[in-house]
PDB file of C-alpha atoms and ligand atoms in Angstrom:
ATOM      1  CA  MET A 162      14.232  23.360   4.660  1.00 46.00           C
ATOM      2  CA  THR A 163      15.585  21.599   1.599  1.00 49.00           C
ATOM      3  CA  GLU A 164      13.765  22.344  -1.656  1.00 51.00           C
ATOM      4  CA  PRO A 165      12.209  19.250  -3.238  1.00 52.00           C
ATOM      5  CA  ILE A 166      14.311  17.804  -6.021  1.00 63.00           C
ATOM      6  CA  GLU A 167      12.255  17.415  -9.193  1.00 77.00           C
ATOM      7  CA  GLU A 168      13.200  13.733  -9.529  1.00 91.00           C
ATOM      8  CA  LEU A 169      11.769  13.044  -6.080  1.00 95.00           C
ATOM      9  CA  SER A 170       8.486  14.844  -6.667  1.00 96.00           C
ATOM     10  CA  ARG A 171       6.581  11.554  -7.012  1.00 97.00           C
ATOM     11  CA  LEU A 172       8.458   9.583  -4.400  1.00 98.00           C
ATOM     12  CA  CYS A 173       6.459   8.520  -1.368  1.00 98.00           C
ATOM     13  CA  ILE A 174       7.739   6.427   1.545  1.00 98.00           C
ATOM     14  CA  HIS A 175       5.653   4.112   3.700  1.00 98.00           C
ATOM     15  CA  THR A 176       6.482   4.639   7.363  1.00 98.00           C
ATOM     16  CA  ILE A 177       6.751   0.830   7.767  1.00 98.00           C
ATOM     17  CA  THR A 178       9.778   0.968   5.435  1.00 98.00           C
ATOM     18  CA  THR A 179      11.677   2.815   8.153  1.00 98.00           C
ATOM     19  CA  LYS A 180       9.858   1.034  10.964  1.00 98.00           C
ATOM     20  CA  PRO A 181      12.412   1.778  13.717  1.00 98.00           C
ATOM     21  CA  TRP A 182      11.716   5.529  13.355  1.00 98.00           C
ATOM     22  CA  SER A 183       8.972   7.354  15.221  1.00 98.00           C
ATOM     23  CA  LEU A 184       6.577   9.447  13.146  1.00 98.00           C
ATOM     24  CA  GLU A 185       8.566  12.588  14.041  1.00 97.00           C
ATOM     25  CA  GLU A 186      11.878  11.033  13.047  1.00 98.00           C
ATOM     26  CA  ALA A 187      10.383   9.913   9.757  1.00 98.00           C
ATOM     27  CA  LEU A 188       8.967  13.385   9.088  1.00 98.00           C
ATOM     28  CA  ASP A 189      12.301  15.064   9.912  1.00 98.00           C
ATOM     29  CA  GLN A 190      14.375  12.635   7.870  1.00 98.00           C
ATOM     30  CA  TYR A 191      12.076  12.423   4.835  1.00 98.00           C
ATOM     31  CA  THR A 192      11.568  16.175   4.499  1.00 98.00           C
ATOM     32  CA  ALA A 193      15.285  16.878   5.032  1.00 98.00           C
ATOM     33  CA  ARG A 194      15.917  14.892   1.847  1.00 97.00           C
ATOM     34  CA  GLY A 195      13.212  16.611  -0.174  1.00 96.00           C
ATOM     35  CA  ILE A 196      10.629  13.837   0.112  1.00 98.00           C
ATOM     36  CA  ARG A 197       7.171  15.363   0.186  1.00 97.00           C
ATOM     37  CA  ALA A 198       4.833  12.377   0.471  1.00 98.00           C
ATOM     38  CA  MET A 199       4.319   9.554   2.946  1.00 98.00           C
ATOM     39  CA  SER A 200       1.904   6.717   3.565  1.00 98.00           C
ATOM     40  CA  VAL A 201       1.231   6.234   7.242  1.00 98.00           C
ATOM     41  CA  TRP A 202       1.033   2.814   8.872  1.00 98.00           C
ATOM     42  CA  GLN A 203      -1.080   2.286  11.968  1.00 97.00           C
ATOM     43  CA  ASN A 204       1.879   1.363  14.179  1.00 97.00           C
ATOM     44  CA  ALA A 205       3.491   4.766  13.486  1.00 97.00           C
ATOM     45  CA  ILE A 206       0.633   6.659  15.129  1.00 98.00           C
ATOM     46  CA  GLU A 207      -0.354   4.205  17.854  1.00 96.00           C
ATOM     47  CA  SER A 208       1.204   6.179  20.679  1.00 95.00           C
ATOM     48  CA  MET A 209      -0.166   9.625  19.781  1.00 96.00           C
ATOM     49  CA  GLY A 210      -3.415   8.802  17.980  1.00 98.00           C
ATOM     50  CA  ALA A 211      -4.619   9.919  14.560  1.00 98.00           C
ATOM     51  CA  VAL A 212      -5.787  13.434  15.482  1.00 98.00           C
ATOM     52  CA  LYS A 213      -2.465  14.454  17.034  1.00 98.00           C
ATOM     53  CA  ALA A 214      -0.533  12.702  14.271  1.00 98.00           C
ATOM     54  CA  GLY A 215      -2.505  14.607  11.651  1.00 98.00           C
ATOM     55  CA  GLU A 216      -1.737  17.920  13.385  1.00 98.00           C
ATOM     56  CA  ARG A 217       1.950  17.015  13.597  1.00 98.00           C
ATOM     57  CA  ILE A 218       2.171  16.026   9.938  1.00 98.00           C
ATOM     58  CA  ARG A 219       0.510  19.273   8.821  1.00 98.00           C
ATOM     59  CA  GLN A 220       3.405  21.189  10.397  1.00 98.00           C
ATOM     60  CA  TYR A 221       5.639  19.722   7.694  1.00 98.00           C
ATOM     61  CA  PRO A 222       5.632  20.111   3.892  1.00 98.00           C
ATOM     62  CA  MET A 223       4.299  16.581   3.680  1.00 98.00           C
ATOM     63  CA  GLU A 224       1.328  15.056   1.878  1.00 98.00           C
ATOM     64  CA  VAL A 225      -0.293  11.929   3.299  1.00 98.00           C
ATOM     65  CA  VAL A 226      -0.952   9.571   0.379  1.00 98.00           C
ATOM     66  CA  SER A 227      -2.670   6.738   2.238  1.00 98.00           C
ATOM     67  CA  TYR A 228      -3.362   5.129   5.571  1.00 98.00           C
ATOM     68  CA  VAL A 229      -2.289   1.500   5.817  1.00 98.00           C
ATOM     69  CA  ARG A 230      -4.028  -0.816   6.390  1.00 97.00           C
ATOM     70  CA  GLY A 231      -7.623  -1.908   6.793  1.00 98.00           C
ATOM     71  CA  GLY A 232      -9.496  -4.943   5.512  1.00 98.00           C
ATOM     72  CA  PHE A 233      -9.153  -8.471   6.954  1.00 98.00           C
ATOM     73  CA  PHE A 234     -12.880  -8.978   6.487  1.00 98.00           C
ATOM     74  CA  PRO A 235     -13.315 -12.774   6.133  1.00 98.00           C
ATOM     75  CA  SER A 236     -13.825 -15.056   9.075  1.00 98.00           C
ATOM     76  CA  ILE A 237     -15.744 -18.214   9.793  1.00 98.00           C
ATOM     77  CA  SER A 238     -17.026 -16.365  12.865  1.00 98.00           C
ATOM     78  CA  LEU A 239     -19.881 -13.913  12.353  1.00 98.00           C
ATOM     79  CA  SER A 240     -18.891 -11.844  15.379  1.00 98.00           C
ATOM     80  CA  LYS A 241     -15.327 -11.536  14.067  1.00 98.00           C
ATOM     81  CA  ARG A 242     -16.667 -10.349  10.720  1.00 98.00           C
ATOM     82  CA  GLN A 243     -18.700  -7.705  12.532  1.00 98.00           C
ATOM     83  CA  ASP A 244     -15.622  -6.693  14.566  1.00 98.00           C
ATOM     84  CA  ALA A 245     -13.695  -6.266  11.312  1.00 98.00           C
ATOM     85  CA  ILE A 246     -16.382  -3.955   9.940  1.00 98.00           C
ATOM     86  CA  ASP A 247     -16.314  -1.876  13.142  1.00 98.00           C
ATOM     87  CA  ASP A 248     -12.498  -1.751  13.045  1.00 98.00           C
ATOM     88  CA  ASN A 249     -12.529  -0.580   9.446  1.00 98.00           C
ATOM     89  CA  LYS A 250     -15.005   2.202  10.247  1.00 98.00           C
ATOM     90  CA  LYS A 251     -12.624   3.365  12.970  1.00 98.00           C
ATOM     91  CA  LEU A 252      -9.704   3.182  10.540  1.00 98.00           C
ATOM     92  CA  LEU A 253     -11.628   5.335   8.075  1.00 98.00           C
ATOM     93  CA  GLU A 254     -12.098   7.962  10.790  1.00 98.00           C
ATOM     94  CA  GLU A 255      -8.377   7.810  11.567  1.00 98.00           C
ATOM     95  CA  ALA A 256      -7.558   8.204   7.871  1.00 98.00           C
ATOM     96  CA  ALA A 257      -9.740  11.317   7.727  1.00 98.00           C
ATOM     97  CA  ALA A 258      -8.063  12.730  10.858  1.00 98.00           C
ATOM     98  CA  LEU A 259      -4.645  12.127   9.314  1.00 98.00           C
ATOM     99  CA  GLY A 260      -5.673  13.814   6.081  1.00 98.00           C
ATOM    100  CA  ALA A 261      -5.226  10.560   4.149  1.00 98.00           C
ATOM    101  CA  PRO A 262      -7.511  10.356   1.094  1.00 98.00           C
ATOM    102  CA  LEU A 263      -7.156   6.562   0.856  1.00 98.00           C
ATOM    103  CA  LEU A 264      -7.414   3.541   3.144  1.00 98.00           C
ATOM    104  CA  VAL A 265      -5.470   0.567   1.753  1.00 98.00           C
ATOM    105  CA  LEU A 266      -7.249  -2.769   2.185  1.00 98.00           C
ATOM    106  CA  VAL A 267      -5.443  -6.042   2.773  1.00 97.00           C
ATOM    107  CA  CYS A 268      -8.581  -8.001   2.167  1.00 97.00           C
ATOM    108  CA  GLY A 269      -8.030 -11.063   4.355  1.00 98.00           C
ATOM    109  CA  ALA A 270      -8.777 -14.786   4.155  1.00 98.00           C
ATOM    110  CA  ASP A 271      -9.783 -17.528   6.552  1.00 98.00           C
ATOM    111  CA  SER A 272      -8.233 -20.922   5.901  1.00 97.00           C
ATOM    112  CA  GLY A 273     -11.223 -22.547   7.592  1.00 98.00           C
ATOM    113  CA  GLN A 274     -13.396 -21.810   4.579  1.00 98.00           C
ATOM    114  CA  SER A 275     -13.101 -21.690   0.788  1.00 98.00           C
ATOM    115  CA  LEU A 276     -11.448 -18.789  -1.022  1.00 98.00           C
ATOM    116  CA  ALA A 277     -14.763 -18.177  -2.781  1.00 98.00           C
ATOM    117  CA  LYS A 278     -16.497 -17.728   0.580  1.00 98.00           C
ATOM    118  CA  SER A 279     -13.730 -15.405   1.791  1.00 98.00           C
ATOM    119  CA  ARG A 280     -14.097 -13.346  -1.399  1.00 98.00           C
ATOM    120  CA  LYS A 281     -17.841 -13.018  -0.827  1.00 98.00           C
ATOM    121  CA  GLN A 282     -17.192 -11.794   2.725  1.00 98.00           C
ATOM    122  CA  ILE A 283     -14.621  -9.310   1.431  1.00 98.00           C
ATOM    123  CA  ARG A 284     -17.224  -7.852  -0.915  1.00 98.00           C
ATOM    124  CA  GLU A 285     -19.800  -7.721   1.884  1.00 98.00           C
ATOM    125  CA  GLY A 286     -17.273  -6.069   4.202  1.00 98.00           C
ATOM    126  CA  ILE A 287     -16.415  -3.358   1.681  1.00 98.00           C
ATOM    127  CA  GLU A 288     -20.093  -2.744   0.971  1.00 98.00           C
ATOM    128  CA  ALA A 289     -20.779  -2.475   4.709  1.00 98.00           C
ATOM    129  CA  ILE A 290     -18.155   0.250   5.278  1.00 98.00           C
ATOM    130  CA  LEU A 291     -18.766   2.111   2.022  1.00 98.00           C
ATOM    131  CA  PRO A 292     -21.411   4.542   3.405  1.00 98.00           C
ATOM    132  CA  HIS A 293     -18.951   5.478   6.173  1.00 98.00           C
ATOM    133  CA  ALA A 294     -16.180   6.004   3.611  1.00 98.00           C
ATOM    134  CA  GLU A 295     -18.548   8.172   1.573  1.00 98.00           C
ATOM    135  CA  SER A 296     -19.487  10.346   4.532  1.00 98.00           C
ATOM    136  CA  LEU A 297     -15.793  10.919   5.297  1.00 98.00           C
ATOM    137  CA  GLY A 298     -14.667  11.244   1.670  1.00 98.00           C
ATOM    138  CA  VAL A 299     -11.997   8.537   2.096  1.00 98.00           C
ATOM    139  CA  ARG A 300     -11.370   6.124  -0.781  1.00 98.00           C
ATOM    140  CA  LEU A 301     -10.877   2.363  -0.422  1.00 98.00           C
ATOM    141  CA  GLY A 302      -8.040   0.659  -2.287  1.00 98.00           C
ATOM    142  CA  ILE A 303      -8.248  -3.103  -2.843  1.00 98.00           C
ATOM    143  CA  GLU A 304      -4.672  -4.408  -2.797  1.00 98.00           C
ATOM    144  CA  PRO A 305      -4.279  -7.896  -4.285  1.00 98.00           C
ATOM    145  CA  LEU A 306      -1.662  -9.939  -2.434  1.00 98.00           C
ATOM    146  CA  HIS A 307       0.707 -12.538  -3.888  1.00 98.00           C
ATOM    147  CA  PRO A 308      -0.871 -16.040  -3.955  1.00 98.00           C
ATOM    148  CA  MET A 309       1.574 -17.207  -1.263  1.00 97.00           C
ATOM    149  CA  TYR A 310      -0.653 -15.249   1.145  1.00 97.00           C
ATOM    150  CA  ALA A 311      -3.952 -16.799   0.000  1.00 97.00           C
ATOM    151  CA  GLY A 312      -4.099 -19.043   3.074  1.00 96.00           C
ATOM    152  CA  ALA A 313      -4.557 -16.366   5.697  1.00 94.00           C
ATOM    153  CA  ARG A 314      -3.931 -12.819   4.459  1.00 96.00           C
ATOM    154  CA  SER A 315      -5.831 -12.303   1.231  1.00 98.00           C
ATOM    155  CA  ALA A 316      -8.220 -14.205  -1.002  1.00 98.00           C
ATOM    156  CA  ILE A 317      -7.719 -11.486  -3.623  1.00 98.00           C
ATOM    157  CA  ASN A 318      -4.513 -12.465  -5.407  1.00 98.00           C
ATOM    158  CA  THR A 319      -4.592 -10.965  -8.883  1.00 98.00           C
ATOM    159  CA  LEU A 320      -5.311  -7.535 -10.261  1.00 98.00           C
ATOM    160  CA  GLU A 321      -8.083  -9.100 -12.324  1.00 98.00           C
ATOM    161  CA  GLN A 322      -9.872 -10.184  -9.133  1.00 98.00           C
ATOM    162  CA  ALA A 323      -9.439  -6.712  -7.640  1.00 98.00           C
ATOM    163  CA  ASN A 324     -10.729  -5.060 -10.818  1.00 98.00           C
ATOM    164  CA  ASP A 325     -13.702  -7.451 -10.907  1.00 98.00           C
ATOM    165  CA  LEU A 326     -14.525  -6.640  -7.300  1.00 98.00           C
ATOM    166  CA  ALA A 327     -14.264  -2.876  -7.840  1.00 98.00           C
ATOM    167  CA  SER A 328     -16.394  -3.253 -10.938  1.00 98.00           C
ATOM    168  CA  PHE A 329     -19.048  -5.232  -9.037  1.00 98.00           C
ATOM    169  CA  ILE A 330     -19.245  -2.675  -6.218  1.00 98.00           C
ATOM    170  CA  GLU A 331     -19.245   0.226  -8.667  1.00 97.00           C
ATOM    171  CA  SER A 332     -18.397   3.234  -6.526  1.00 98.00           C
ATOM    172  CA  ASP A 333     -16.106   6.172  -7.291  1.00 97.00           C
ATOM    173  CA  LEU A 334     -14.564   5.518  -3.899  1.00 98.00           C
ATOM    174  CA  VAL A 335     -13.510   1.920  -4.560  1.00 98.00           C
ATOM    175  CA  GLY A 336     -10.430   1.176  -6.648  1.00 98.00           C
ATOM    176  CA  VAL A 337      -7.251  -0.899  -6.652  1.00 98.00           C
ATOM    177  CA  VAL A 338      -3.684  -0.721  -5.383  1.00 98.00           C
ATOM    178  CA  VAL A 339      -0.955  -2.084  -7.659  1.00 98.00           C
ATOM    179  CA  ASP A 340       1.950  -3.447  -5.619  1.00 98.00           C
ATOM    180  CA  VAL A 341       4.727  -4.822  -7.832  1.00 98.00           C
ATOM    181  CA  TYR A 342       5.771  -7.308  -5.134  1.00 98.00           C
ATOM    182  CA  HIS A 343       2.403  -9.043  -5.315  1.00 98.00           C
ATOM    183  CA  LEU A 344       1.694  -8.802  -9.024  1.00 98.00           C
ATOM    184  CA  TRP A 345       4.917  -8.820 -11.067  1.00 98.00           C
ATOM    185  CA  TRP A 346       4.615 -12.517 -12.049  1.00 98.00           C
ATOM    186  CA  ASP A 347       1.149 -12.232 -13.614  1.00 98.00           C
ATOM    187  CA  MET A 348       1.115 -12.679 -17.410  1.00 98.00           C
ATOM    188  CA  HIS A 349      -2.064 -10.572 -17.593  1.00 98.00           C
ATOM    189  CA  LEU A 350      -0.707  -7.710 -15.530  1.00 98.00           C
ATOM    190  CA  LYS A 351      -0.333  -5.190 -18.344  1.00 98.00           C
ATOM    191  CA  ARG A 352      -3.852  -5.809 -19.623  1.00 98.00           C
ATOM    192  CA  GLN A 353      -5.321  -5.505 -16.129  1.00 98.00           C
ATOM    193  CA  ILE A 354      -3.386  -2.307 -15.354  1.00 98.00           C
ATOM    194  CA  LEU A 355      -4.734  -0.764 -18.562  1.00 98.00           C
ATOM    195  CA  ARG A 356      -8.220  -1.902 -17.575  1.00 98.00           C
ATOM    196  CA  SER A 357      -7.802  -0.334 -14.103  1.00 98.00           C
ATOM    197  CA  GLY A 358      -6.760   2.893 -15.790  1.00 98.00           C
ATOM    198  CA  LEU A 359      -9.751   2.927 -18.134  1.00 98.00           C
ATOM    199  CA  GLU A 360     -12.139   2.353 -15.220  1.00 98.00           C
ATOM    200  CA  ASP A 361     -10.425   4.994 -13.004  1.00 98.00           C
ATOM    201  CA  TYR A 362      -9.506   2.350 -10.438  1.00 98.00           C
ATOM    202  CA  LEU A 363      -5.776   3.073 -10.199  1.00 98.00           C
ATOM    203  CA  PHE A 364      -5.582   4.540  -6.696  1.00 98.00           C
ATOM    204  CA  ALA A 365      -2.002   3.678  -5.692  1.00 98.00           C
ATOM    205  CA  TYR A 366       1.291   2.153  -6.823  1.00 98.00           C
ATOM    206  CA  HIS A 367       3.671   0.374  -4.421  1.00 98.00           C
ATOM    207  CA  ILE A 368       7.264  -0.511  -5.276  1.00 98.00           C
ATOM    208  CA  CYS A 369      10.111  -2.631  -3.918  1.00 98.00           C
ATOM    209  CA  ASP A 370      11.802  -5.736  -5.369  1.00 98.00           C
ATOM    210  CA  TRP A 371      11.569  -9.540  -5.209  1.00 98.00           C
ATOM    211  CA  LYS A 372      14.781 -11.054  -3.908  1.00 97.00           C
ATOM    212  CA  VAL A 373      16.057 -14.401  -5.145  1.00 97.00           C
ATOM    213  CA  PRO A 374      16.083 -16.322  -2.940  1.00 96.00           C
ATOM    214  CA  THR A 375      13.467 -14.806  -0.671  1.00 95.00           C
ATOM    215  CA  GLU A 376      14.227 -15.914   2.873  1.00 95.00           C
ATOM    216  CA  ASP A 377      11.071 -14.794   4.660  1.00 95.00           C
ATOM    217  CA  MET A 378       7.542 -14.670   3.253  1.00 93.00           C
ATOM    218  CA  LEU A 379       6.784 -11.345   4.907  1.00 95.00           C
ATOM    219  CA  ASN A 380       9.894  -9.472   5.885  1.00 97.00           C
ATOM    220  CA  ASP A 381      12.505  -9.982   3.185  1.00 97.00           C
ATOM    221  CA  ARG A 382      11.511  -7.534   0.472  1.00 98.00           C
ATOM    222  CA  GLY A 383      14.277  -6.065  -1.617  1.00 98.00           C
ATOM    223  CA  LEU A 384      15.299  -2.556  -2.517  1.00 98.00           C
ATOM    224  CA  MET A 385      14.443  -1.540  -6.078  1.00 98.00           C
ATOM    225  CA  GLY A 386      17.054  -3.016  -8.426  1.00 98.00           C
ATOM    226  CA  GLU A 387      18.005  -5.790  -6.026  1.00 97.00           C
ATOM    227  CA  GLY A 388      15.696  -8.452  -7.397  1.00 98.00           C
ATOM    228  CA  CYS A 389      13.895  -9.672 -10.504  1.00 98.00           C
ATOM    229  CA  ILE A 390      10.855  -7.376 -10.838  1.00 98.00           C
ATOM    230  CA  PRO A 391      10.821  -5.464 -14.172  1.00 98.00           C
ATOM    231  CA  LEU A 392      10.136  -2.165 -12.416  1.00 98.00           C
ATOM    232  CA  ARG A 393      10.638   0.167 -15.365  1.00 97.00           C
ATOM    233  CA  GLN A 394       8.353  -1.951 -17.541  1.00 98.00           C
ATOM    234  CA  ILE A 395       5.558  -1.983 -14.966  1.00 98.00           C
ATOM    235  CA  ARG A 396       5.980   1.752 -14.367  1.00 98.00           C
ATOM    236  CA  GLY A 397       5.610   2.183 -18.145  1.00 98.00           C
ATOM    237  CA  TRP A 398       2.298   0.280 -18.049  1.00 98.00           C
ATOM    238  CA  MET A 399       1.094   2.462 -15.174  1.00 98.00           C
ATOM    239  CA  GLU A 400       1.948   5.565 -17.189  1.00 98.00           C
ATOM    240  CA  GLU A 401       0.246   4.120 -20.266  1.00 98.00           C
ATOM    241  CA  ALA A 402      -2.825   3.695 -18.046  1.00 98.00           C
ATOM    242  CA  SER A 403      -2.585   7.430 -17.205  1.00 98.00           C
ATOM    243  CA  PHE A 404      -1.570   6.882 -13.581  1.00 98.00           C
ATOM    244  CA  ASP A 405      -0.043  10.112 -12.304  1.00 96.00           C
ATOM    245  CA  GLY A 406       0.083   9.399  -8.571  1.00 98.00           C
ATOM    246  CA  TYR A 407       2.981   8.637  -6.276  1.00 98.00           C
ATOM    247  CA  HIS A 408       5.546   5.858  -6.443  1.00 98.00           C
ATOM    248  CA  GLU A 409       5.303   4.472  -2.932  1.00 98.00           C
ATOM    249  CA  VAL A 410       8.274   2.608  -1.500  1.00 98.00           C
ATOM    250  CA  GLU A 411       6.982  -0.131   0.783  1.00 98.00           C
ATOM    251  CA  ILE A 412       9.692  -2.478   2.052  1.00 98.00           C
ATOM    252  CA  PHE A 413       9.310  -4.870   4.962  1.00 97.00           C
ATOM    253  CA  SER A 414      12.759  -6.189   5.701  1.00 98.00           C
ATOM    254  CA  ASN A 415      14.324  -7.485   8.887  1.00 97.00           C
ATOM    255  CA  ARG A 416      17.686  -6.911   7.224  1.00 97.00           C
ATOM    256  CA  TYR A 417      17.064  -3.241   6.416  1.00 98.00           C
ATOM    257  CA  TRP A 418      15.270  -2.504   9.677  1.00 98.00           C
ATOM    258  CA  SER A 419      18.387  -3.643  11.531  1.00 98.00           C
ATOM    259  CA  MET A 420      20.660  -1.138   9.781  1.00 98.00           C
ATOM    260  CA  ASN A 421      21.109   2.609  10.287  1.00 98.00           C
ATOM    261  CA  GLN A 422      17.831   4.031   8.951  1.00 98.00           C
ATOM    262  CA  ALA A 423      19.319   7.303   7.688  1.00 98.00           C
ATOM    263  CA  GLU A 424      21.767   5.328   5.532  1.00 98.00           C
ATOM    264  CA  PHE A 425      18.919   3.077   4.419  1.00 98.00           C
ATOM    265  CA  LEU A 426      16.839   6.092   3.370  1.00 98.00           C
ATOM    266  CA  ASP A 427      19.769   7.363   1.279  1.00 98.00           C
ATOM    267  CA  GLN A 428      19.953   3.925  -0.354  1.00 98.00           C
ATOM    268  CA  ILE A 429      16.206   4.042  -1.070  1.00 98.00           C
ATOM    269  CA  ILE A 430      16.515   7.388  -2.842  1.00 98.00           C
ATOM    270  CA  ASN A 431      19.468   6.134  -4.855  1.00 97.00           C
ATOM    271  CA  ALA A 432      17.629   2.921  -5.800  1.00 98.00           C
ATOM    272  CA  TYR A 433      14.508   4.873  -6.716  1.00 98.00           C
ATOM    273  CA  LEU A 434      16.419   7.227  -9.011  1.00 96.00           C
ATOM    274  CA  ASN A 435      18.344   4.421 -10.698  1.00 96.00           C
ATOM    275  CA  HIS A 436      15.939   1.500 -10.894  1.00 96.00           C
ATOM    276  CA  ALA A 437      12.273   2.422 -10.356  1.00 95.00           C
TER     277      ALA A 437
HETATM  278 ZN1   ZN B 561       1.632  -2.702  -0.896  1.00 72.70          ZN
END
C-alpha cells in the first residue's frame, strides 16, 4: 500500500466525481494514490447497502468525511414533506452505518410556493430530524446552492442564509458546508466564512471550478484551475476561520465522466496540488 503523501493528507474525493467507478474501484484507485478520505454519494452504495459498504470501506485506510446527500424538505404537498423527513431519517441511519460523521443537506425548494415558505419548511425539516441525528451522533451540514438553483433545488443560496439558519436552530450538530462552486461570487463570502468559523459551523469545504462558459447547469463543473474561482483566496479565508478539515473535490461533469477515470484522478491530484 502506498504511503500517504503529506500534500494529499487533506484531500478528499467525492465518489460522484468518479461516478463511473463502483465503490470498490474508487477505494482501490484512491488509496493506491495515497488518498485517505472520501465522501460517499448514495448512488455509490445503492447496490450493496450502507452496512456492507461501511464494512468494505473499513477494510481500507480510508476515512469517510460525509454522506451525500439529504435534504429536499420543501414541498407544497404535506405528505411529500413527511416523506422527505422519513427519507432523511433513513439517510442518517445509512450515514451512521457508513461511519460518516456528517450528512450533507441540499435543502430543496418548490417552485409552486415562495422561497420564504420553502425556507420555513427547510427549517422545520431540519428540526424534525434533529433528534434522530442526535441519537446517532451524525451532524447536519446546510449547503447553500448557487442562486441558479433557487427554482427547484435550494431556497438557501448564500452562506449568510445558511449561517442564519444554523444560528436559529442552535445545535452543535447543525452547521454549514462551503462549496466554492455555489458561493464564489458573493461579495460577503469572506465575512460569512469568518462568522461560520467563530460560531463553529464550518463542517465541510467543497472545491472544483466555474467554467466560462458553463454549458450545463448541473454537470459541467471544472477542475481546479480551469475556471474563474479564486480558490487560493477562499482557502485562505477558510484557514483564517480556523477550518482544519478536508478539501473535498466534488465535480459533476459529463465531459470528465466520459474519459478514463484513472487518468482523470491523476489530473485531479495535479490540479489540487497546483491550484487549490
Ligand atoms: Zn458541494
